[in-house]
Amino acid sequence: MSWEVEVIADSDSRWKWGETLARRLAPDAGTTVHATLLLGRSCPTDQQLRDVGGRADTLHRLSMTDAVNRIATSRAQVVVLACIGGSVQSLLYALSRAWQGRTNRPVVVTGYVGLVYERVVDGLVSRAGSDVVLANSANDADRFRAIYADLGADPDSVVQTALPFLGGAPYDPTAAGRDRPFTLTFVSQPGVPETKVQRRFVVRQAAEHARRHPERSVIMKLRGRVGERTTHVEPYHYSSLVPARELPANLEFAYGAMSPVLDRTDLCVTVSSTAAIEAMHRGIPTGILTDFGIRESLGNQLFLGSGAFTSWRALHEGAVPRPREEWMARNGVHDPAPYTAASARVAQLVEQGASLPPLRPWLDLADAGGYLPDLLARYGVGVDGSAVHDPGPPPFARRAARAVARRAYGVGVRVLEPRIKRMAQL
């Protein structure tokens, strides 16, 4: 039987994850995938959707509450929530109320688009109550089940998979020098590293590598073009940090899908991007940079034990890191059938049909009455599951406003106050 799957996503990368996942979980190639893209700062443009690929049979760009209203009457067998934790929690809450009294609701699946290295408990609590919560590796599955067991949530809802977009042609080490030059690819992340100085350091080191190795090609694979909306705000775009005239001819900036870039990569380098897992999966030598330390805030602590740590200096001197097989086996890199268990679980739940219990988010008003109403309101959802007419500015707008206010206050204290005092003494 062909399924209908609804994918609700809030960014281009999460749409890619949700669409790929929907087709991997479905038992039939004729599955219909409907896309609902949540309106907001990171709602993907048509260009971004073309860049990441994937195919939607229908596509809608809707607010949170309009999305809930559409999904509430959908005939889909499966709903994939490909969103950040707050959006997932709000959708679970609103859908649980919209589906009250419905005898045959869809199966709800969620998970993570990439590596999970921060706010682990917060993210899991937001997803608890989904029928299936996907973990991208054996390590993640063990962590998630232990946390759910301690919380009293259902640890059996956690199902081990892998990142759904792993694939592509296996690495051919003979291609370098035969079909193309040896190519080092640095894969960027919007907020890691964070400061302008650190990000300029990366560009200058990539340029230095290109100058030291004129026989090589150096690619800086960037998350998005200047001005594009992405999941996370990119504070200092790499392409604007160093004048183009200072960059060697064998260094280029690349955009769009990751897979075509990896097709011509011989050494993948990053701070902690999920692209490292994609490269390892193909057998491409992969390095995790230590130039900014090994810290939880960077996410590169997840690669402890991988044997992939390196630095720009080591790379300049010819280092080619090769990750350890045992680490890759535990961390979702190598699995001959990563979706067999998840596909079987979802199919089993779909067949239960009318016997599925009501959707019940773990986080509820009885136990989190001081937190949940405000969280829901930020996403335009009321405590009864209906729309809030004036949810106020979205979270990113409030954060931006606070940042501007802090800067203005700092300028006032450091600059204006001393000047006013001096003027008063005239």
PDB file of N, CA, C and O in Angstrom, residues 120-169:
ATOM      1  N   VAL A 120      20.634  18.598  25.049  1.00  0.00           N
ATOM      2  CA  VAL A 120      20.156  17.250  24.726  1.00  0.00           C
ATOM      3  C   VAL A 120      18.834  16.955  25.436  1.00  0.00           C
ATOM      4  O   VAL A 120      17.864  16.507  24.810  1.00  0.00           O
ATOM      5  N   VAL A 121      18.778  17.197  26.743  1.00  0.00           N
ATOM      6  CA  VAL A 121      17.561  16.898  27.506  1.00  0.00           C
ATOM      7  C   VAL A 121      16.420  17.793  27.047  1.00  0.00           C
ATOM      8  O   VAL A 121      15.283  17.331  26.857  1.00  0.00           O
ATOM      9  N   ASP A 122      16.702  19.074  26.852  1.00  0.00           N
ATOM     10  CA  ASP A 122      15.674  20.015  26.400  1.00  0.00           C
ATOM     11  C   ASP A 122      15.055  19.531  25.088  1.00  0.00           C
ATOM     12  O   ASP A 122      13.827  19.498  24.923  1.00  0.00           O
ATOM     13  N   GLY A 123      15.900  19.141  24.142  1.00  0.00           N
ATOM     14  CA  GLY A 123      15.398  18.675  22.854  1.00  0.00           C
ATOM     15  C   GLY A 123      14.598  17.392  22.959  1.00  0.00           C
ATOM     16  O   GLY A 123      13.569  17.220  22.292  1.00  0.00           O
ATOM     17  N   LEU A 124      15.054  16.474  23.812  1.00  0.00           N
ATOM     18  CA  LEU A 124      14.345  15.199  23.965  1.00  0.00           C
ATOM     19  C   LEU A 124      13.003  15.386  24.658  1.00  0.00           C
ATOM     20  O   LEU A 124      12.009  14.740  24.297  1.00  0.00           O
ATOM     21  N   VAL A 125      12.960  16.263  25.665  1.00  0.00           N
ATOM     22  CA  VAL A 125      11.684  16.529  26.338  1.00  0.00           C
ATOM     23  C   VAL A 125      10.676  17.110  25.344  1.00  0.00           C
ATOM     24  O   VAL A 125       9.494  16.747  25.345  1.00  0.00           O
ATOM     25  N   SER A 126      11.142  17.989  24.455  1.00  0.00           N
ATOM     26  CA  SER A 126      10.249  18.586  23.465  1.00  0.00           C
ATOM     27  C   SER A 126       9.691  17.553  22.498  1.00  0.00           C
ATOM     28  O   SER A 126       8.588  17.720  21.970  1.00  0.00           O
ATOM     29  N   ARG A 127      10.432  16.485  22.258  1.00  0.00           N
ATOM     30  CA  ARG A 127      10.013  15.460  21.290  1.00  0.00           C
ATOM     31  C   ARG A 127       9.295  14.284  21.946  1.00  0.00           C
ATOM     32  O   ARG A 127       8.695  13.463  21.239  1.00  0.00           O
ATOM     33  N   ALA A 128       9.359  14.184  23.268  1.00  0.00           N
ATOM     34  CA  ALA A 128       8.747  13.057  23.968  1.00  0.00           C
ATOM     35  C   ALA A 128       7.232  13.077  23.798  1.00  0.00           C
ATOM     36  O   ALA A 128       6.591  14.114  23.934  1.00  0.00           O
ATOM     37  N   GLY A 129       6.673  11.921  23.492  1.00  0.00           N
ATOM     38  CA  GLY A 129       5.252  11.801  23.201  1.00  0.00           C
ATOM     39  C   GLY A 129       5.005  11.501  21.742  1.00  0.00           C
ATOM     40  O   GLY A 129       3.923  11.037  21.374  1.00  0.00           O
ATOM     41  N   SER A 130       6.012  11.753  20.881  1.00  0.00           N
ATOM     42  CA  SER A 130       5.912  11.308  19.489  1.00  0.00           C
ATOM     43  C   SER A 130       5.885   9.787  19.472  1.00  0.00           C
ATOM     44  O   SER A 130       6.436   9.124  20.359  1.00  0.00           O
ATOM     45  N   ASP A 131       5.267   9.218  18.458  1.00  0.00           N
ATOM     46  CA  ASP A 131       5.229   7.754  18.365  1.00  0.00           C
ATOM     47  C   ASP A 131       6.617   7.173  18.150  1.00  0.00           C
ATOM     48  O   ASP A 131       6.945   6.116  18.691  1.00  0.00           O
ATOM     49  N   VAL A 132       7.429   7.861  17.353  1.00  0.00           N
ATOM     50  CA  VAL A 132       8.780   7.399  17.057  1.00  0.00           C
ATOM     51  C   VAL A 132       9.725   8.592  17.129  1.00  0.00           C
ATOM     52  O   VAL A 132       9.472   9.634  16.525  1.00  0.00           O
ATOM     53  N   VAL A 133      10.814   8.448  17.889  1.00  0.00           N
ATOM     54  CA  VAL A 133      11.877   9.448  17.960  1.00  0.00           C
ATOM     55  C   VAL A 133      13.145   8.790  17.424  1.00  0.00           C
ATOM     56  O   VAL A 133      13.636   7.821  17.999  1.00  0.00           O
ATOM     57  N   LEU A 134      13.646   9.294  16.329  1.00  0.00           N
ATOM     58  CA  LEU A 134      14.780   8.655  15.659  1.00  0.00           C
ATOM     59  C   LEU A 134      16.104   9.149  16.218  1.00  0.00           C
ATOM     60  O   LEU A 134      16.288  10.337  16.474  1.00  0.00           O
ATOM     61  N   ALA A 135      17.026   8.227  16.398  1.00  0.00           N
ATOM     62  CA  ALA A 135      18.388   8.530  16.842  1.00  0.00           C
ATOM     63  C   ALA A 135      19.344   8.146  15.718  1.00  0.00           C
ATOM     64  O   ALA A 135      19.205   7.075  15.122  1.00  0.00           O
ATOM     65  N   ASN A 136      20.304   9.006  15.434  1.00  0.00           N
ATOM     66  CA  ASN A 136      21.147   8.830  14.261  1.00  0.00           C
ATOM     67  C   ASN A 136      22.351   7.918  14.468  1.00  0.00           C
ATOM     68  O   ASN A 136      23.177   7.772  13.560  1.00  0.00           O
ATOM     69  N   SER A 137      22.473   7.320  15.643  1.00  0.00           N
ATOM     70  CA  SER A 137      23.599   6.412  15.893  1.00  0.00           C
ATOM     71  C   SER A 137      23.282   5.550  17.104  1.00  0.00           C
ATOM     72  O   SER A 137      22.345   5.832  17.865  1.00  0.00           O
ATOM     73  N   ALA A 138      24.089   4.522  17.307  1.00  0.00           N
ATOM     74  CA  ALA A 138      23.929   3.671  18.486  1.00  0.00           C
ATOM     75  C   ALA A 138      24.191   4.465  19.756  1.00  0.00           C
ATOM     76  O   ALA A 138      23.488   4.294  20.766  1.00  0.00           O
ATOM     77  N   ASN A 139      25.183   5.342  19.739  1.00  0.00           N
ATOM     78  CA  ASN A 139      25.470   6.175  20.913  1.00  0.00           C
ATOM     79  C   ASN A 139      24.278   7.053  21.260  1.00  0.00           C
ATOM     80  O   ASN A 139      23.876   7.162  22.419  1.00  0.00           O
ATOM     81  N   ASP A 140      23.700   7.710  20.251  1.00  0.00           N
ATOM     82  CA  ASP A 140      22.540   8.561  20.504  1.00  0.00           C
ATOM     83  C   ASP A 140      21.355   7.746  21.015  1.00  0.00           C
ATOM     84  O   ASP A 140      20.645   8.168  21.938  1.00  0.00           O
ATOM     85  N   ALA A 141      21.128   6.589  20.427  1.00  0.00           N
ATOM     86  CA  ALA A 141      19.998   5.756  20.856  1.00  0.00           C
ATOM     87  C   ALA A 141      20.132   5.369  22.325  1.00  0.00           C
ATOM     88  O   ALA A 141      19.152   5.432  23.092  1.00  0.00           O
ATOM     89  N   ASP A 142      21.328   4.995  22.745  1.00  0.00           N
ATOM     90  CA  ASP A 142      21.554   4.623  24.149  1.00  0.00           C
ATOM     91  C   ASP A 142      21.310   5.825  25.069  1.00  0.00           C
ATOM     92  O   ASP A 142      20.676   5.703  26.118  1.00  0.00           O
ATOM     93  N   ARG A 143      21.831   6.993  24.671  1.00  0.00           N
ATOM     94  CA  ARG A 143      21.636   8.203  25.485  1.00  0.00           C
ATOM     95  C   ARG A 143      20.163   8.562  25.590  1.00  0.00           C
ATOM     96  O   ARG A 143      19.645   8.851  26.679  1.00  0.00           O
ATOM     97  N   PHE A 144      19.479   8.553  24.467  1.00  0.00           N
ATOM     98  CA  PHE A 144      18.074   8.976  24.449  1.00  0.00           C
ATOM     99  C   PHE A 144      17.212   8.046  25.289  1.00  0.00           C
ATOM    100  O   PHE A 144      16.346   8.498  26.051  1.00  0.00           O
ATOM    101  N   ARG A 145      17.416   6.736  25.144  1.00  0.00           N
ATOM    102  CA  ARG A 145      16.599   5.781  25.910  1.00  0.00           C
ATOM    103  C   ARG A 145      16.838   5.928  27.411  1.00  0.00           C
ATOM    104  O   ARG A 145      15.889   5.842  28.208  1.00  0.00           O
ATOM    105  N   ALA A 146      18.084   6.150  27.802  1.00  0.00           N
ATOM    106  CA  ALA A 146      18.384   6.318  29.226  1.00  0.00           C
ATOM    107  C   ALA A 146      17.698   7.566  29.777  1.00  0.00           C
ATOM    108  O   ALA A 146      17.139   7.545  30.885  1.00  0.00           O
ATOM    109  N   ILE A 147      17.702   8.642  29.029  1.00  0.00           N
ATOM    110  CA  ILE A 147      17.053   9.879  29.477  1.00  0.00           C
ATOM    111  C   ILE A 147      15.542   9.683  29.563  1.00  0.00           C
ATOM    112  O   ILE A 147      14.898  10.079  30.550  1.00  0.00           O
ATOM    113  N   TYR A 148      14.940   9.070  28.552  1.00  0.00           N
ATOM    114  CA  TYR A 148      13.494   8.840  28.590  1.00  0.00           C
ATOM    115  C   TYR A 148      13.107   7.919  29.751  1.00  0.00           C
ATOM    116  O   TYR A 148      12.068   8.131  30.389  1.00  0.00           O
ATOM    117  N   ALA A 149      13.913   6.901  30.010  1.00  0.00           N
ATOM    118  CA  ALA A 149      13.613   5.998  31.120  1.00  0.00           C
ATOM    119  C   ALA A 149      13.615   6.761  32.444  1.00  0.00           C
ATOM    120  O   ALA A 149      12.742   6.557  33.304  1.00  0.00           O
ATOM    121  N   ASP A 150      14.573   7.674  32.629  1.00  0.00           N
ATOM    122  CA  ASP A 150      14.642   8.468  33.855  1.00  0.00           C
ATOM    123  C   ASP A 150      13.462   9.431  33.963  1.00  0.00           C
ATOM    124  O   ASP A 150      12.967   9.709  35.055  1.00  0.00           O
ATOM    125  N   LEU A 151      13.017   9.953  32.818  1.00  0.00           N
ATOM    126  CA  LEU A 151      11.904  10.906  32.829  1.00  0.00           C
ATOM    127  C   LEU A 151      10.545  10.228  33.018  1.00  0.00           C
ATOM    128  O   LEU A 151       9.560  10.885  33.348  1.00  0.00           O
ATOM    129  N   GLY A 152      10.499   8.931  32.762  1.00  0.00           N
ATOM    130  CA  GLY A 152       9.205   8.259  32.749  1.00  0.00           C
ATOM    131  C   GLY A 152       8.528   8.337  31.402  1.00  0.00           C
ATOM    132  O   GLY A 152       7.350   7.984  31.266  1.00  0.00           O
ATOM    133  N   ALA A 153       9.246   8.816  30.381  1.00  0.00           N
ATOM    134  CA  ALA A 153       8.740   8.776  29.008  1.00  0.00           C
ATOM    135  C   ALA A 153       9.022   7.385  28.445  1.00  0.00           C
ATOM    136  O   ALA A 153       9.708   6.572  29.065  1.00  0.00           O
ATOM    137  N   ASP A 154       8.525   7.111  27.251  1.00  0.00           N
ATOM    138  CA  ASP A 154       8.632   5.766  26.682  1.00  0.00           C
ATOM    139  C   ASP A 154       9.983   5.581  25.997  1.00  0.00           C
ATOM    140  O   ASP A 154      10.196   6.129  24.900  1.00  0.00           O
ATOM    141  N   PRO A 155      10.904   4.812  26.588  1.00  0.00           N
ATOM    142  CA  PRO A 155      12.204   4.610  25.936  1.00  0.00           C
ATOM    143  C   PRO A 155      12.093   3.805  24.648  1.00  0.00           C
ATOM    144  O   PRO A 155      12.957   3.910  23.770  1.00  0.00           O
ATOM    145  N   ASP A 156      11.021   3.020  24.510  1.00  0.00           N
ATOM    146  CA  ASP A 156      10.851   2.211  23.297  1.00  0.00           C
ATOM    147  C   ASP A 156      10.452   3.049  22.089  1.00  0.00           C
ATOM    148  O   ASP A 156      10.464   2.549  20.960  1.00  0.00           O
ATOM    149  N   SER A 157      10.097   4.321  22.314  1.00  0.00           N
ATOM    150  CA  SER A 157       9.791   5.180  21.169  1.00  0.00           C
ATOM    151  C   SER A 157      11.058   5.560  20.403  1.00  0.00           C
ATOM    152  O   SER A 157      10.988   5.988  19.251  1.00  0.00           O
ATOM    153  N   VAL A 158      12.217   5.394  21.038  1.00  0.00           N
ATOM    154  CA  VAL A 158      13.496   5.713  20.386  1.00  0.00           C
ATOM    155  C   VAL A 158      13.896   4.560  19.481  1.00  0.00           C
ATOM    156  O   VAL A 158      13.964   3.404  19.913  1.00  0.00           O
ATOM    157  N   VAL A 159      14.153   4.870  18.224  1.00  0.00           N
ATOM    158  CA  VAL A 159      14.555   3.853  17.247  1.00  0.00           C
ATOM    159  C   VAL A 159      15.848   4.317  16.580  1.00  0.00           C
ATOM    160  O   VAL A 159      15.945   5.454  16.120  1.00  0.00           O
ATOM    161  N   GLN A 160      16.816   3.439  16.538  1.00  0.00           N
ATOM    162  CA  GLN A 160      18.103   3.784  15.931  1.00  0.00           C
ATOM    163  C   GLN A 160      18.025   3.758  14.412  1.00  0.00           C
ATOM    164  O   GLN A 160      17.498   2.826  13.807  1.00  0.00           O
ATOM    165  N   THR A 161      18.540   4.824  13.801  1.00  0.00           N
ATOM    166  CA  THR A 161      18.672   4.892  12.346  1.00  0.00           C
ATOM    167  C   THR A 161      20.061   5.440  12.031  1.00  0.00           C
ATOM    168  O   THR A 161      21.017   5.192  12.752  1.00  0.00           O
ATOM    169  N   ALA A 162      20.156   6.187  10.959  1.00  0.00           N
ATOM    170  CA  ALA A 162      21.351   6.947  10.609  1.00  0.00           C
ATOM    171  C   ALA A 162      20.872   8.225   9.945  1.00  0.00           C
ATOM    172  O   ALA A 162      19.681   8.386   9.681  1.00  0.00           O
ATOM    173  N   LEU A 163      21.787   9.138   9.667  1.00  0.00           N
ATOM    174  CA  LEU A 163      21.384  10.320   8.919  1.00  0.00           C
ATOM    175  C   LEU A 163      20.833   9.875   7.572  1.00  0.00           C
ATOM    176  O   LEU A 163      21.506   9.135   6.846  1.00  0.00           O
ATOM    177  N   PRO A 164      19.625  10.290   7.197  1.00  0.00           N
ATOM    178  CA  PRO A 164      18.982   9.717   6.009  1.00  0.00           C
ATOM    179  C   PRO A 164      19.646  10.096   4.698  1.00  0.00           C
ATOM    180  O   PRO A 164      19.437   9.429   3.693  1.00  0.00           O
ATOM    181  N   PHE A 165      20.458  11.159   4.691  1.00  0.00           N
ATOM    182  CA  PHE A 165      21.078  11.555   3.427  1.00  0.00           C
ATOM    183  C   PHE A 165      22.476  10.999   3.250  1.00  0.00           C
ATOM    184  O   PHE A 165      23.211  11.435   2.363  1.00  0.00           O
ATOM    185  N   LEU A 166      22.884  10.033   4.096  1.00  0.00           N
ATOM    186  CA  LEU A 166      24.157   9.360   3.852  1.00  0.00           C
ATOM    187  C   LEU A 166      24.043   8.553   2.563  1.00  0.00           C
ATOM    188  O   LEU A 166      23.052   7.886   2.310  1.00  0.00           O
ATOM    189  N   GLY A 167      25.062   8.608   1.764  1.00  0.00           N
ATOM    190  CA  GLY A 167      25.036   7.900   0.487  1.00  0.00           C
ATOM    191  C   GLY A 167      26.071   8.483  -0.438  1.00  0.00           C
ATOM    192  O   GLY A 167      27.073   9.048  -0.003  1.00  0.00           O
ATOM    193  N   GLY A 168      25.826   8.385  -1.719  1.00  0.00           N
ATOM    194  CA  GLY A 168      26.776   8.893  -2.687  1.00  0.00           C
ATOM    195  C   GLY A 168      27.813   7.856  -3.053  1.00  0.00           C
ATOM    196  O   GLY A 168      27.912   6.789  -2.437  1.00  0.00           O
ATOM    197  N   ALA A 169      28.599   8.172  -4.050  1.00  0.00           N
ATOM    198  CA  ALA A 169      29.606   7.236  -4.556  1.00  0.00           C
ATOM    199  C   ALA A 169      30.730   7.054  -3.544  1.00  0.00           C
ATOM    200  O   ALA A 169      31.184   8.026  -2.931  1.00  0.00           O
TER     201      ALA A 169
END
